Every structure is written in C-alpha cells, then in structure tokens.
CSV table of C-alpha atoms in Angstrom, one decimal:
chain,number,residue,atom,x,y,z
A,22,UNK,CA,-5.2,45.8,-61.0
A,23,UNK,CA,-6.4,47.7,-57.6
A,24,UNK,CA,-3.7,50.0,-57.1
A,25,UNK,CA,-3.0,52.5,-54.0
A,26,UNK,CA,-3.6,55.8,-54.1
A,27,UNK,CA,-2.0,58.9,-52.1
A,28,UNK,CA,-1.8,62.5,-52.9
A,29,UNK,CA,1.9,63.5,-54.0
A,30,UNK,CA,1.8,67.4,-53.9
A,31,UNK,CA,4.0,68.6,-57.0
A,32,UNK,CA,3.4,72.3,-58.9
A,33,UNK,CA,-0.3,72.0,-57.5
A,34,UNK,CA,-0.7,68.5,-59.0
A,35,UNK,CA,-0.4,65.1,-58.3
A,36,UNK,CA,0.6,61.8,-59.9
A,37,UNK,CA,-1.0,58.3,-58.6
A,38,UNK,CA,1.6,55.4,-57.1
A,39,UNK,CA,0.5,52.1,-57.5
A,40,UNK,CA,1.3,49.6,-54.9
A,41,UNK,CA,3.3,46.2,-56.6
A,42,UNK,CA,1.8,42.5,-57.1
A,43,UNK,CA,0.8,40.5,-53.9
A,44,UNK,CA,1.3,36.6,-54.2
A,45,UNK,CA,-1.1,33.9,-53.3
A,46,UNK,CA,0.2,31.8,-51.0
A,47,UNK,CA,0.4,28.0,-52.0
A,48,UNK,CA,0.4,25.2,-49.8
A,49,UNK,CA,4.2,23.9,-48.4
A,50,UNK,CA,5.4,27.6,-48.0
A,51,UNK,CA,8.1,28.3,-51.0
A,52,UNK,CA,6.3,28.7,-53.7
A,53,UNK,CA,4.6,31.8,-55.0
A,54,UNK,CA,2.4,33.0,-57.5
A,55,UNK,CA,1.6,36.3,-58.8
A,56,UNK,CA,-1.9,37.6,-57.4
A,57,UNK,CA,-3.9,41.0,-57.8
A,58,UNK,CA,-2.6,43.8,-54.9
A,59,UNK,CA,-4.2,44.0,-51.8
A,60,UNK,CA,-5.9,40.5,-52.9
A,61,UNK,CA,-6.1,38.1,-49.9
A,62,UNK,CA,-3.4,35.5,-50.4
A,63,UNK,CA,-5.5,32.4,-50.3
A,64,UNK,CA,-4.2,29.0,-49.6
A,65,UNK,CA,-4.2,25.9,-51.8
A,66,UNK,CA,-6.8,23.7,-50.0
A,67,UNK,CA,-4.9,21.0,-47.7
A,68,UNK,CA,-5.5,17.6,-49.1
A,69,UNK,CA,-4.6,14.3,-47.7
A,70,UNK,CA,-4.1,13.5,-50.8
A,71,UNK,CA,-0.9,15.5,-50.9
A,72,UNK,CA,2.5,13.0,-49.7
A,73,UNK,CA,0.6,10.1,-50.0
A,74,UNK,CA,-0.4,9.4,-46.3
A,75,UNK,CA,0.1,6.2,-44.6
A,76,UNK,CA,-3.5,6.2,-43.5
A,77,UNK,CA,-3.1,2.4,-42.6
A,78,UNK,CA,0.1,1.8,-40.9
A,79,UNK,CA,-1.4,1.3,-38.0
A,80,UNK,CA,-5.0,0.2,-38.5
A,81,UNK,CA,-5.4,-3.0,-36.2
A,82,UNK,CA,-5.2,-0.1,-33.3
A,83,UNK,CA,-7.8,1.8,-34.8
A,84,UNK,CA,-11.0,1.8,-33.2
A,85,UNK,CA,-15.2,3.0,-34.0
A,86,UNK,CA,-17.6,2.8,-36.7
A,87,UNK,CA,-15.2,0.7,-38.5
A,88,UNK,CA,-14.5,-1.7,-36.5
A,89,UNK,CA,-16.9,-4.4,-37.7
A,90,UNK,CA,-15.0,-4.1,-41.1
A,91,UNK,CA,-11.4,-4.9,-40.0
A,92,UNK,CA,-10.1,-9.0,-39.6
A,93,UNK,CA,-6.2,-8.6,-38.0
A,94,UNK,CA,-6.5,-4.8,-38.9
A,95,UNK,CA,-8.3,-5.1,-42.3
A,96,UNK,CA,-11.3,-3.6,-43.4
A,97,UNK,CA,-13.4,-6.8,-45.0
A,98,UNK,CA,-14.6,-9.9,-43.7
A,99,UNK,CA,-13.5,-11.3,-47.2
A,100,UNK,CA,-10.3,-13.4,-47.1
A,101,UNK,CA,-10.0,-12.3,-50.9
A,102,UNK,CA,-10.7,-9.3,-50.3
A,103,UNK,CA,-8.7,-9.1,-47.5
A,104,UNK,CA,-5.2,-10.2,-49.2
A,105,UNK,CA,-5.8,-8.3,-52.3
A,106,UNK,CA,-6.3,-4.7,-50.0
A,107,UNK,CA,-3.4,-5.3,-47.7
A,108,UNK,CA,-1.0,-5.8,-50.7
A,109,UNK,CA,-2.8,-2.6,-52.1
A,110,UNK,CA,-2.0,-0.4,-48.9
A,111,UNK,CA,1.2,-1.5,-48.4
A,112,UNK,CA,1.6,-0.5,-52.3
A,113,UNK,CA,0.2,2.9,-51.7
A,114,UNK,CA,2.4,3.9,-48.9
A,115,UNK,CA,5.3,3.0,-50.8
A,116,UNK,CA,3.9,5.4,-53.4
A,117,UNK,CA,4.0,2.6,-56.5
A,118,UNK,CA,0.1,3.7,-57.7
A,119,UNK,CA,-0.2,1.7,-60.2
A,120,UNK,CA,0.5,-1.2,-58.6
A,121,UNK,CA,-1.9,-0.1,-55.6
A,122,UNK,CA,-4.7,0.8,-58.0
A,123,UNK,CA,-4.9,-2.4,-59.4
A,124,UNK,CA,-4.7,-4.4,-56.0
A,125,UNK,CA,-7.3,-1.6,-54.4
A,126,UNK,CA,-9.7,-3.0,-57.2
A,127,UNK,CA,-9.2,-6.5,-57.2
A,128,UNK,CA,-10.1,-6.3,-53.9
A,129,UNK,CA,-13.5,-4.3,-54.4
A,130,UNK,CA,-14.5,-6.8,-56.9
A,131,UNK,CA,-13.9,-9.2,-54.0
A,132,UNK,CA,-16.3,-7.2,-51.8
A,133,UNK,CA,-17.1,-3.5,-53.0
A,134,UNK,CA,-17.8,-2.2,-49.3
A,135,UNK,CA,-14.8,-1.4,-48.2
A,136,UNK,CA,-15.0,2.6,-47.8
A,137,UNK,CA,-11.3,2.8,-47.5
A,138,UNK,CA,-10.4,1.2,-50.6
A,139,UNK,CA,-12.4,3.5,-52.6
A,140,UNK,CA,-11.4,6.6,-50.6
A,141,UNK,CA,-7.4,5.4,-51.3
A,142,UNK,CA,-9.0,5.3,-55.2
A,143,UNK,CA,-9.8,8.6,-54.9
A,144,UNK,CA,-6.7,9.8,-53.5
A,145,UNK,CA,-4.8,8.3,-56.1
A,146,UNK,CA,-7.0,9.8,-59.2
A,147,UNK,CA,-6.5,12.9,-57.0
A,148,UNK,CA,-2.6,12.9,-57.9
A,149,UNK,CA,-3.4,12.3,-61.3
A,150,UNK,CA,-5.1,15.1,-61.9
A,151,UNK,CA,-8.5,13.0,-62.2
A,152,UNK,CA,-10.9,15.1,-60.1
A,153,UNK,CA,-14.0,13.2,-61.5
A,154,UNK,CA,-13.0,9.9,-60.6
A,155,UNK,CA,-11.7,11.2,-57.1
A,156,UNK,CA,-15.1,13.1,-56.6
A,157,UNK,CA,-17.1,9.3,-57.5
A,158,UNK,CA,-14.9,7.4,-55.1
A,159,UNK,CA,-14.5,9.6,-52.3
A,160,UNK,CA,-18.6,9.9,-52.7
A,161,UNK,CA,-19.0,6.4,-52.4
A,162,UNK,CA,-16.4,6.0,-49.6
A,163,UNK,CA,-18.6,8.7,-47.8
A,164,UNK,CA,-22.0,6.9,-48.2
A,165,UNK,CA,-20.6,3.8,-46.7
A,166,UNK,CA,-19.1,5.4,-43.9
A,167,UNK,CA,-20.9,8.3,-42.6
A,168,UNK,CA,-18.0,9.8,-40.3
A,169,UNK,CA,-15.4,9.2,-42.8
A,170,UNK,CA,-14.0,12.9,-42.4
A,171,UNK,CA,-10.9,12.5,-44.8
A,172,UNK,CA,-13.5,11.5,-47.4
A,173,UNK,CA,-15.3,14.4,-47.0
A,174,UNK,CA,-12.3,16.8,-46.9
A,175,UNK,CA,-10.5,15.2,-50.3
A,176,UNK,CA,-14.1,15.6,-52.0
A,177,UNK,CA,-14.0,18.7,-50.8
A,178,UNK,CA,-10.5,19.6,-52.6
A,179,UNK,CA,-11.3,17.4,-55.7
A,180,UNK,CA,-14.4,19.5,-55.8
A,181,UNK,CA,-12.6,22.5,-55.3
A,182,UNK,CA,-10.2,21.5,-58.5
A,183,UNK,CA,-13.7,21.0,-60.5
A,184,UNK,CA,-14.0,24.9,-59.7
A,185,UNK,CA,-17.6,24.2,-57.2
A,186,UNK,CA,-16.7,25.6,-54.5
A,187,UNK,CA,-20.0,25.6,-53.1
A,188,UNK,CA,-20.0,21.7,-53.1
A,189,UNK,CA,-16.3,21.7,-51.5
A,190,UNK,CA,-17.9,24.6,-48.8
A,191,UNK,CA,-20.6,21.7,-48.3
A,192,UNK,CA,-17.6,19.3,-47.8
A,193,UNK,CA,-16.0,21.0,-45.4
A,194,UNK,CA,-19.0,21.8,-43.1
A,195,UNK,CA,-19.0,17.9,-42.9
A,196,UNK,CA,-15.6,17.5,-42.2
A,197,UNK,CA,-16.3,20.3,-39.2
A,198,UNK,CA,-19.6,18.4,-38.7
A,199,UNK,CA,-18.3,15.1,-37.6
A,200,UNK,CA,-14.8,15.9,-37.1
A,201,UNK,CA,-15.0,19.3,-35.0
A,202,UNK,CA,-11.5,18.7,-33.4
A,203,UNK,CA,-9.8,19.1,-37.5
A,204,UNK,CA,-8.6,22.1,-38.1
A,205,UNK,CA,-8.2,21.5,-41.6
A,206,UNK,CA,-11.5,21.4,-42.1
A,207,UNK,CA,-12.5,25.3,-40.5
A,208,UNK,CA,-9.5,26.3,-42.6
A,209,UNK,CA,-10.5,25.0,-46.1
A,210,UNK,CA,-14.0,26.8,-45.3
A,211,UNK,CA,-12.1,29.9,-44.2
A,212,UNK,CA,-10.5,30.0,-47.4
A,213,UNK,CA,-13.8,29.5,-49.7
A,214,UNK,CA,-15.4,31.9,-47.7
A,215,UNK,CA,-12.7,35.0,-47.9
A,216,UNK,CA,-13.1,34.5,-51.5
A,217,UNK,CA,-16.6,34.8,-51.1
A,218,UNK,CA,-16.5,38.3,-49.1
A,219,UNK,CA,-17.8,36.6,-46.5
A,220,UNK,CA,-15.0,38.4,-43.9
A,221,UNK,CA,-16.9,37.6,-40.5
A,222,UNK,CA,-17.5,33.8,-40.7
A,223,UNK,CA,-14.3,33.3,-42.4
A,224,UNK,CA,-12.4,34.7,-39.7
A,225,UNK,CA,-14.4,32.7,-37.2
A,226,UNK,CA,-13.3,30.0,-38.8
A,227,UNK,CA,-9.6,30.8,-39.2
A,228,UNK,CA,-9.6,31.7,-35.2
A,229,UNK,CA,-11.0,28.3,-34.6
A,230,UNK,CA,-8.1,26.7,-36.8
A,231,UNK,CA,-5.7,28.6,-34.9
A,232,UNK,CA,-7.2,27.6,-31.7
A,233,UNK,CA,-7.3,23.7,-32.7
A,234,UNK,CA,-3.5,24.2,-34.0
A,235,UNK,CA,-1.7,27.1,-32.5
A,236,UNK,CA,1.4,25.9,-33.8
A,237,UNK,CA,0.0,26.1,-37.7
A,238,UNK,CA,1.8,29.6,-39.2
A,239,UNK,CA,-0.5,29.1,-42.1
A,240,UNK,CA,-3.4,29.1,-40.3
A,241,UNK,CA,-2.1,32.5,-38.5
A,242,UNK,CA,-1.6,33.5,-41.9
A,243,UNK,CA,-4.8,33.2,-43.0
A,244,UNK,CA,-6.5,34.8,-40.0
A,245,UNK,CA,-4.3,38.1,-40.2
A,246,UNK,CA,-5.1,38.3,-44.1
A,247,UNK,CA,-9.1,38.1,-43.0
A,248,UNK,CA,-8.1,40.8,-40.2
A,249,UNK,CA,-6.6,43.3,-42.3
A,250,UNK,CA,-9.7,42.9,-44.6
A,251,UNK,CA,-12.0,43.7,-42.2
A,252,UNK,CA,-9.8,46.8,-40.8
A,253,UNK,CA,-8.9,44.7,-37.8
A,254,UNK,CA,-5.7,46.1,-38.1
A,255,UNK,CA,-4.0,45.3,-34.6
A,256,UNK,CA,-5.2,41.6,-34.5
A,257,UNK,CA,-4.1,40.8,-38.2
A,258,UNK,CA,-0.6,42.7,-37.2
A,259,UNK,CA,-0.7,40.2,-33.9
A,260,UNK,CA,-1.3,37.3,-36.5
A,261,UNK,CA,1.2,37.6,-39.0
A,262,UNK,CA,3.7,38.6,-36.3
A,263,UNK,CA,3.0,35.2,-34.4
A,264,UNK,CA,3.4,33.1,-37.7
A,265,UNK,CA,6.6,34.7,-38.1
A,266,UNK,CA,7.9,33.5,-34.9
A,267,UNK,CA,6.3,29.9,-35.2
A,268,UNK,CA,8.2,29.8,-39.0
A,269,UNK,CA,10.9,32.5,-38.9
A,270,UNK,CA,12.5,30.8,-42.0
A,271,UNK,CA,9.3,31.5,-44.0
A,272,UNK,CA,9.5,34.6,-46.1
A,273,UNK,CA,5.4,34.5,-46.6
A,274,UNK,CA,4.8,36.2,-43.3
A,275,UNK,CA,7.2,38.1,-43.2
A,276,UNK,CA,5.8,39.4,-47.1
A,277,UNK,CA,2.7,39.7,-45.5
A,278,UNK,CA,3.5,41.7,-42.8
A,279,UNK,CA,5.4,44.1,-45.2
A,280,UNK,CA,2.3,44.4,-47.1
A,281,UNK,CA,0.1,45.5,-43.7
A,282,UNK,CA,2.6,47.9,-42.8
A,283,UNK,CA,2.1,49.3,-45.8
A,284,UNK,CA,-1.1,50.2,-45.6
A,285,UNK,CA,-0.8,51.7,-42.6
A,286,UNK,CA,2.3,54.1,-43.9
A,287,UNK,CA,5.1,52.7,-41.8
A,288,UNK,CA,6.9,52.4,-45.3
A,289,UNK,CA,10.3,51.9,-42.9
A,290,UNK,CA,9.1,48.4,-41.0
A,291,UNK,CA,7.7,47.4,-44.5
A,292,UNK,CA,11.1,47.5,-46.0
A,293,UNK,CA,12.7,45.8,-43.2
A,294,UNK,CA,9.9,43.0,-44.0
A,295,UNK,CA,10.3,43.0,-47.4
A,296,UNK,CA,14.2,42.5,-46.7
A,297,UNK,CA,13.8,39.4,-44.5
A,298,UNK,CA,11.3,37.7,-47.0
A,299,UNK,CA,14.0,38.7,-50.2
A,300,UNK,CA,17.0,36.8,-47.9
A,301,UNK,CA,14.9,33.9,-47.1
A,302,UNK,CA,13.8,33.4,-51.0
A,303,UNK,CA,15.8,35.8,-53.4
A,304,UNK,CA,14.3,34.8,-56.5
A,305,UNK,CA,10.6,35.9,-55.9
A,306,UNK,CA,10.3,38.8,-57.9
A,307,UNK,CA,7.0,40.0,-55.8
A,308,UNK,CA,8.9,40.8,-52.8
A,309,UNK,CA,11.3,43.4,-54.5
A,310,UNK,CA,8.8,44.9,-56.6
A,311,UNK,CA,6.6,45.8,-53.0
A,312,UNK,CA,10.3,46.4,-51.3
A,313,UNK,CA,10.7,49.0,-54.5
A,314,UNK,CA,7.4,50.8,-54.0
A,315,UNK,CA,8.1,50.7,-50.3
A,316,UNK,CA,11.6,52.8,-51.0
A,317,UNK,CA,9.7,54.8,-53.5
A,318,UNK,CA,7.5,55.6,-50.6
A,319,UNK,CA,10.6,56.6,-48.5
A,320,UNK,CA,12.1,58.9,-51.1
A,321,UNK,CA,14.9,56.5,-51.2
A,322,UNK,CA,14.5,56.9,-55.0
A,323,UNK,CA,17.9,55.8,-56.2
A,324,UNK,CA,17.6,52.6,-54.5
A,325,UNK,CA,14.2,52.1,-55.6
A,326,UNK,CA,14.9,52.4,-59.0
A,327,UNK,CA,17.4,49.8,-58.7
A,328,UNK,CA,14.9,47.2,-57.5
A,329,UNK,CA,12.4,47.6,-59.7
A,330,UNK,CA,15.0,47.8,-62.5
A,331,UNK,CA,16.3,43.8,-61.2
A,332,UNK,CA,12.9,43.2,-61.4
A,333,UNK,CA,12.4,44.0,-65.1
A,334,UNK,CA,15.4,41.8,-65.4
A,335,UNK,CA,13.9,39.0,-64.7
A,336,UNK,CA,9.8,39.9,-65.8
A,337,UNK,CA,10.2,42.8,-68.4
A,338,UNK,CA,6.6,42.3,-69.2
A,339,UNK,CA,5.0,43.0,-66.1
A,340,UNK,CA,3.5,46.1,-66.6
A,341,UNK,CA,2.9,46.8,-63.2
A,342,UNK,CA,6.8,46.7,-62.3
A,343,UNK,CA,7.2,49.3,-65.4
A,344,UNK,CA,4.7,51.5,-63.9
A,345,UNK,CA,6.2,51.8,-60.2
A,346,UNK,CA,9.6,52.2,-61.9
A,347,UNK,CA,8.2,55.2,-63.7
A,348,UNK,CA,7.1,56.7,-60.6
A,349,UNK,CA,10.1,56.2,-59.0
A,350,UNK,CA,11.9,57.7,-61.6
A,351,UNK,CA,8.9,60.7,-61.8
A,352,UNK,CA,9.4,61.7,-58.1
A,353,UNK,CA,13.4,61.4,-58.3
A,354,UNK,CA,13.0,64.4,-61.2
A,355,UNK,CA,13.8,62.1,-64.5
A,356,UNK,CA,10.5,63.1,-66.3
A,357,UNK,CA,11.6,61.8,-69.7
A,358,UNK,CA,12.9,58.3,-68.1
A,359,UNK,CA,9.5,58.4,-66.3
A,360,UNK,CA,7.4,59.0,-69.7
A,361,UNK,CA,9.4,56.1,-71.6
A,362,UNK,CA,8.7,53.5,-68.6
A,363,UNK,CA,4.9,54.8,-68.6
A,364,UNK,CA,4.9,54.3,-72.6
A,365,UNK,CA,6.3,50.7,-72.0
A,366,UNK,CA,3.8,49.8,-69.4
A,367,UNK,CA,1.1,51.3,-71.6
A,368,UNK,CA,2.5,49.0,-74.7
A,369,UNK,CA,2.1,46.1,-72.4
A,370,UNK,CA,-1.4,47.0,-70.4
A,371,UNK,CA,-3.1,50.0,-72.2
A,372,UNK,CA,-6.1,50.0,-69.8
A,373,UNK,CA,-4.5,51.8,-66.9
A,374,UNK,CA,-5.8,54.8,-66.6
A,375,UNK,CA,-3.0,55.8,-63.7
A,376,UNK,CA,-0.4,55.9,-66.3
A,377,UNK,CA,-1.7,58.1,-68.6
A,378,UNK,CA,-2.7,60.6,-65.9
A,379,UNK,CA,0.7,60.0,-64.5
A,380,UNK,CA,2.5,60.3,-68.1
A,381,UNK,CA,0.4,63.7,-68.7
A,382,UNK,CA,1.8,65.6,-65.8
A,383,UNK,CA,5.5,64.5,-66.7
A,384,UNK,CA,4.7,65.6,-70.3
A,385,UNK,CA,3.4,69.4,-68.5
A,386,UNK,CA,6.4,69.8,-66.3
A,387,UNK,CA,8.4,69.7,-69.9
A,388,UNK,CA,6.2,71.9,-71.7
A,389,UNK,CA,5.1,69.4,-73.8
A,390,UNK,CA,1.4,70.9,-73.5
A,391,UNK,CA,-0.4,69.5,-76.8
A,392,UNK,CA,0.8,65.9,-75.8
A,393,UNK,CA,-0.8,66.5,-72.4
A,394,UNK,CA,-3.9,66.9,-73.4
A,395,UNK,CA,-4.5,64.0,-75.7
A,396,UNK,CA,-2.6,61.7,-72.5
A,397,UNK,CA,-5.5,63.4,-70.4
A,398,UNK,CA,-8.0,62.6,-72.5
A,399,UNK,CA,-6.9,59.0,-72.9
A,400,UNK,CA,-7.1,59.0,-69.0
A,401,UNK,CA,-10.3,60.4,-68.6
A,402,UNK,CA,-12.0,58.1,-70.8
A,403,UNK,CA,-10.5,54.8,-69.1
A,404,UNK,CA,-11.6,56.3,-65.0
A,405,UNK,CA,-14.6,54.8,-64.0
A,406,UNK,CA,-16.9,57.7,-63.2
A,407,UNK,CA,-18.8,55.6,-60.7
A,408,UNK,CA,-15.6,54.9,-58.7
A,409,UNK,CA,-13.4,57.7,-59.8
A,410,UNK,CA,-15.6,61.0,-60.4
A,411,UNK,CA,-12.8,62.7,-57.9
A,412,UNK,CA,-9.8,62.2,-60.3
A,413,UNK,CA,-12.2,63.0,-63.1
A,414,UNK,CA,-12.8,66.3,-62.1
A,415,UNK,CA,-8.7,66.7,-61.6
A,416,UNK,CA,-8.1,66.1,-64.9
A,417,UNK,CA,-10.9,68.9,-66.0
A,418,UNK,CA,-9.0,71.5,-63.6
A,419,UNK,CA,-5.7,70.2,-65.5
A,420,UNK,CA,-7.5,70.4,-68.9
A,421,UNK,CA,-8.6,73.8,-68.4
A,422,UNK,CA,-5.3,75.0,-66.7
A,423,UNK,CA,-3.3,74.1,-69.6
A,424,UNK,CA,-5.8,75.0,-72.4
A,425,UNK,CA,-6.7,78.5,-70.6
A,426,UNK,CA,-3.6,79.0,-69.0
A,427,UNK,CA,-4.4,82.5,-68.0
A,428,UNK,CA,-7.3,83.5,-65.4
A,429,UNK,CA,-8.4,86.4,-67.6
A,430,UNK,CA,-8.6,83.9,-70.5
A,431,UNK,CA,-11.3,81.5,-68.5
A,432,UNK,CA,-14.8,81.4,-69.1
C-alpha cells in the first residue's frame, strides 16, 4: 500500500498518516472497486460488446467497403445465407443469443465470408466470458474486412480479458489507424498506456478523446488522472472539474477531485468532495474512508473517528481503514485506543512498517519504554532502506533516545 507521508510535530517526534484506498473506476459510472492509493483509477476498456448493439438496424443505408456484400441491406450474395443472417441479427438485437448464434452459423456454413457474422460471433462469446473464441472470430472478421474498426476494438478488449495487453495496445492503434474520428479507440490506448507509465503519450491520447467527445466525463476523467500523474496539477484540476459539470450526478469525479485536493493540502475542498460523492452513492465505503483521513487532516478528530469507525462497520478487515482510525485516534490524544487499532491492523497486514513506527511512539508517550523498542525494531526491519533510509535513521535517534535517555549517558 503507497501511503502519504507528512511530518506531525509531537514531543520532537512524529507518527506517519496514511492516505485511504482509491477505487478504480469501472465502466457505466456506479460501480467501484477497491484500488491501491494514489493508483490511477483505470477504466474497464469500452467494448461494443457491452448492451448488445444494434449494429444492423439500419444497414441497407450503410455505405463503403462493404457494400459489394449487402443484397436489400445484407451482407452476402447468398440467398441462404442471406435468410439465415437476417433472422440471426434480428435475434441478436433482441438479445436471445442462443438463438442468434445458431442462425449466425448456419448462415456461415452458407457462405463463411461474411465479416459481420463472425464479428456478432465474437461479440456474443464476448458476453460469455469466452475471450478465445471472441479473439478467433473477431480475427477473422478483421482479415476479411480490413477497416472493420469495431472488430479491431472488441479484439482489443477480448485481448485485454486474456491479460495481453500489448496485443489489445496493437488493437487499438488500428482502431485509431482506420478509424481516427473514434474516440474509443485513443481512450482504450490511453488506459494500457497509464498502466504502462507511459504518462506523455497516454495523455496525448486522452486529450485527443476529449477533443473527439467533449461531452465524455470519462474521458475527462481519465485525462485529469494522467495530469495529476505527471504533476500537471492545474490541467488535471480543470479536468475533473469539467467532468463534474458534464455528470454532476456522478460521484467518481467528484471522488477524484477529493483525492487531487488532497495532495495539494486543501484538506477543506477535499471534504466538501468527498461529501458530494458519499450523497450521490452512500454505500461506497472508499469515499468515507478518504473523507475520514481528510477530517483527520483538519483536526476534526471526533468526526473523523466516526467515519472511519462506519467504515469498519461495514469492512472490519481492511487494514488500511484500522490504521487511519488509529491515527485519528493518536492525534486526538487516545494513545491506548490508538495502540489497539494499530495491533488490529497489524493482525490483519503485518507488513506495514508505518504502524509499528506509529504504535512505538504511542507506546513512549505512556512510558511503556521496553515495548517501544521491540515495535521499533519490528519497524526498522520492514522500511526499505533503499526508499526509506530517512525514517531509518529516525528510528536510530528514537532508539538511542529511549535506551540512553540522558546526554551524559551517550556514547
């Protein structure tokens, strides 16, 4: 877990906060999972597969490469192949797969180049959870029609489910390739390549979404979460502040938001974020735990503790939540209630060094000197020396303060 740090100067020490879960935002706006903090929140890739699109409802109006396929707005010049497809696409749209599948096929036995029938096959193995079948129709589809862009972009999520997310990158460099005008496709790349680390291109990418959809909050989304990763902290502020007004019913902005304000110490217009996004979807624990850090940050301990103590109603597991608790209940003065939250999140996640050091300078305020040390020592050994030689040598000025408490005594 990548936690926050900032100095809290207490008897010439200081205990580490941790900032709360982030979420990773999933496609269709309400529904959240738990992420690492300050993690990007990355989008489930958009597939046409998702609703079950009515690709066809008006295909005699269609027009272009296809055209030499299509009899009265079909796509063979097979009569039985012809019958058999209609009666599968009007099956499809009415979402009875089965039913479609079996038509779809009949009517590639009838004549097996019809790139649409197999790219409807993938779509349909696609919401079945069948990503090798998808990714061998919607290859085939593609090889018959070369500018076939939804092909490319469901590869490119069935790809994605496979876990190659190189081969879904490749996908949707296609998709951009032939169908420039998509923004789908610049945002599915966007998305591989934040995960990547690859901040400049992704956010290239992301900007030319926005500029193909302006009206896409998720694509503003996106671009402010690449922003504030790059320290392009006015633009990503701009960004999540327009989704918000193109989806003020959203509570994912306004979560976001929270979390930028954050890290830029304006705890006050974090917690008026964090608010918003709690009244537009109450039952997220994420958004309190951040809104209970945020208080903590305030001093508005009392209400902090309250919280993060509904959100250990719902998760009492999640470490993380026990840990901000026990800060909140270290800076409000309750040392002991602070030591039995750090010992519970400890029992749950004993790899965190934060607590221990944390737990040790609660246990020195009480006197409790022995049991200091050993907590200390516990801490020392989990900090990464490479990343954490400061705190390191904190903990040898604590060490030798409480073992040598007396100048004289020192060395």
């Amino acid at each position: 877990m990548i936690g926050k740090k900032k100095a809290i100067h207490r008897a010439k020490m200081s205990f580490i906060t941790k900032v709360a879960v982030g979420v990773v935002l999933l496609w269709g706006g309400a529904t959240v999972a738990p992420g690492l903090a300050l993690e990007l929140a990355l989008g489930l890739p958009l597939g046409l597969s998702v609703g079950l699109p009515k690709v066809l409802a008006e295909s005699s109006q269609s027009s272009g490469a296809r055209n030499k396929q299509r009899i009265d707005g079909l796509y063979t010049e097979n009569r039985e192949a012809a019958i058999a497809f209609q009666q599968g696409v009007r099956l499809y749209n009415l979402g009875n797969l089965v039913e479609a599948e079996r038509f779809l096929r009949r009517a590639l036995g009838f004549d097996a180049n019809i790139a649409m029938g197999h790219y409807l096959l993938g779509n349909i193995s696609l919401q079945r959870g069948q990503a090798d079948n998808a990714i061998n129709e919607f290859r085939t589809a593609g090889t018959l029609d070369p500018n076939f862009a939804e092909a490319f972009f469901n590869l490119g999520v069935a790809l994605e489910a496979k876990g190659d997310t190189q081969g879904a990158l490749a996908e949707y460099r296609r998709v951009i390739s032939v169908r420039p005008e998509d923004w789908r496709g610049h945002y599915n790349a966007g998305v591989i390549l934040v995960r990547q680390n690859n901040l400049p291109e992704a956010i290239a990418l992301f900007s030319e979404a926005v500029r193909l959809n302006p009206n896409s909050p998720l694509a503003q989304i996106q671009l402010g979460l690449a922003l504030q990763a790059d320290n392009q902290v006015a633009p990503a502020t701009a960004a999540l502040s327009q989704a918000i007004r193109l989806d003020p019913r959203s509570p994912i902005p306004y979560y976001q938001l929270g979390r930028l304000l954050m890290l830029q110490n304006n705890f006050t217009g974090a917690i008026e974020n964090f608010q918003k996004a709690i009244d537009l979807a109450p039952n997220v624990p994420e958004y309190r735990q951040e809104l209970g850090v945020a208080q903590t940050r305030v001093g508005d301990y009392r209400a902090a503790i309250s919280t993060l103590e509904g959100v250990l109603a719902r998760t009492p597991n999640d470490a993380i939540a026990r840990y901000n608790l026990a800060v909140a209940l270290q800076r409000s003065g309750n040392l002991q209630g602070a030591i039995d939250e750090y010992d519970r999140s400890l029992r749950i996640n004993s790899n965190q060094p934060e607590a221990f050091y944390n737990m040790a300078l609660a246990m020195k305020d009480l006197g409790r000197n022995s049991q200091a040390v050993d907590i200390l020592l516990s801490a020392r050994r989990l900090f990464d020396p490479t990343v954490s030689a400061e705190r390191i040598a904190i903990i040898d000025r604590l060490l030798v303060d409480i073992i040598f408490p007396f100048p004289e005594r020192r060395g």
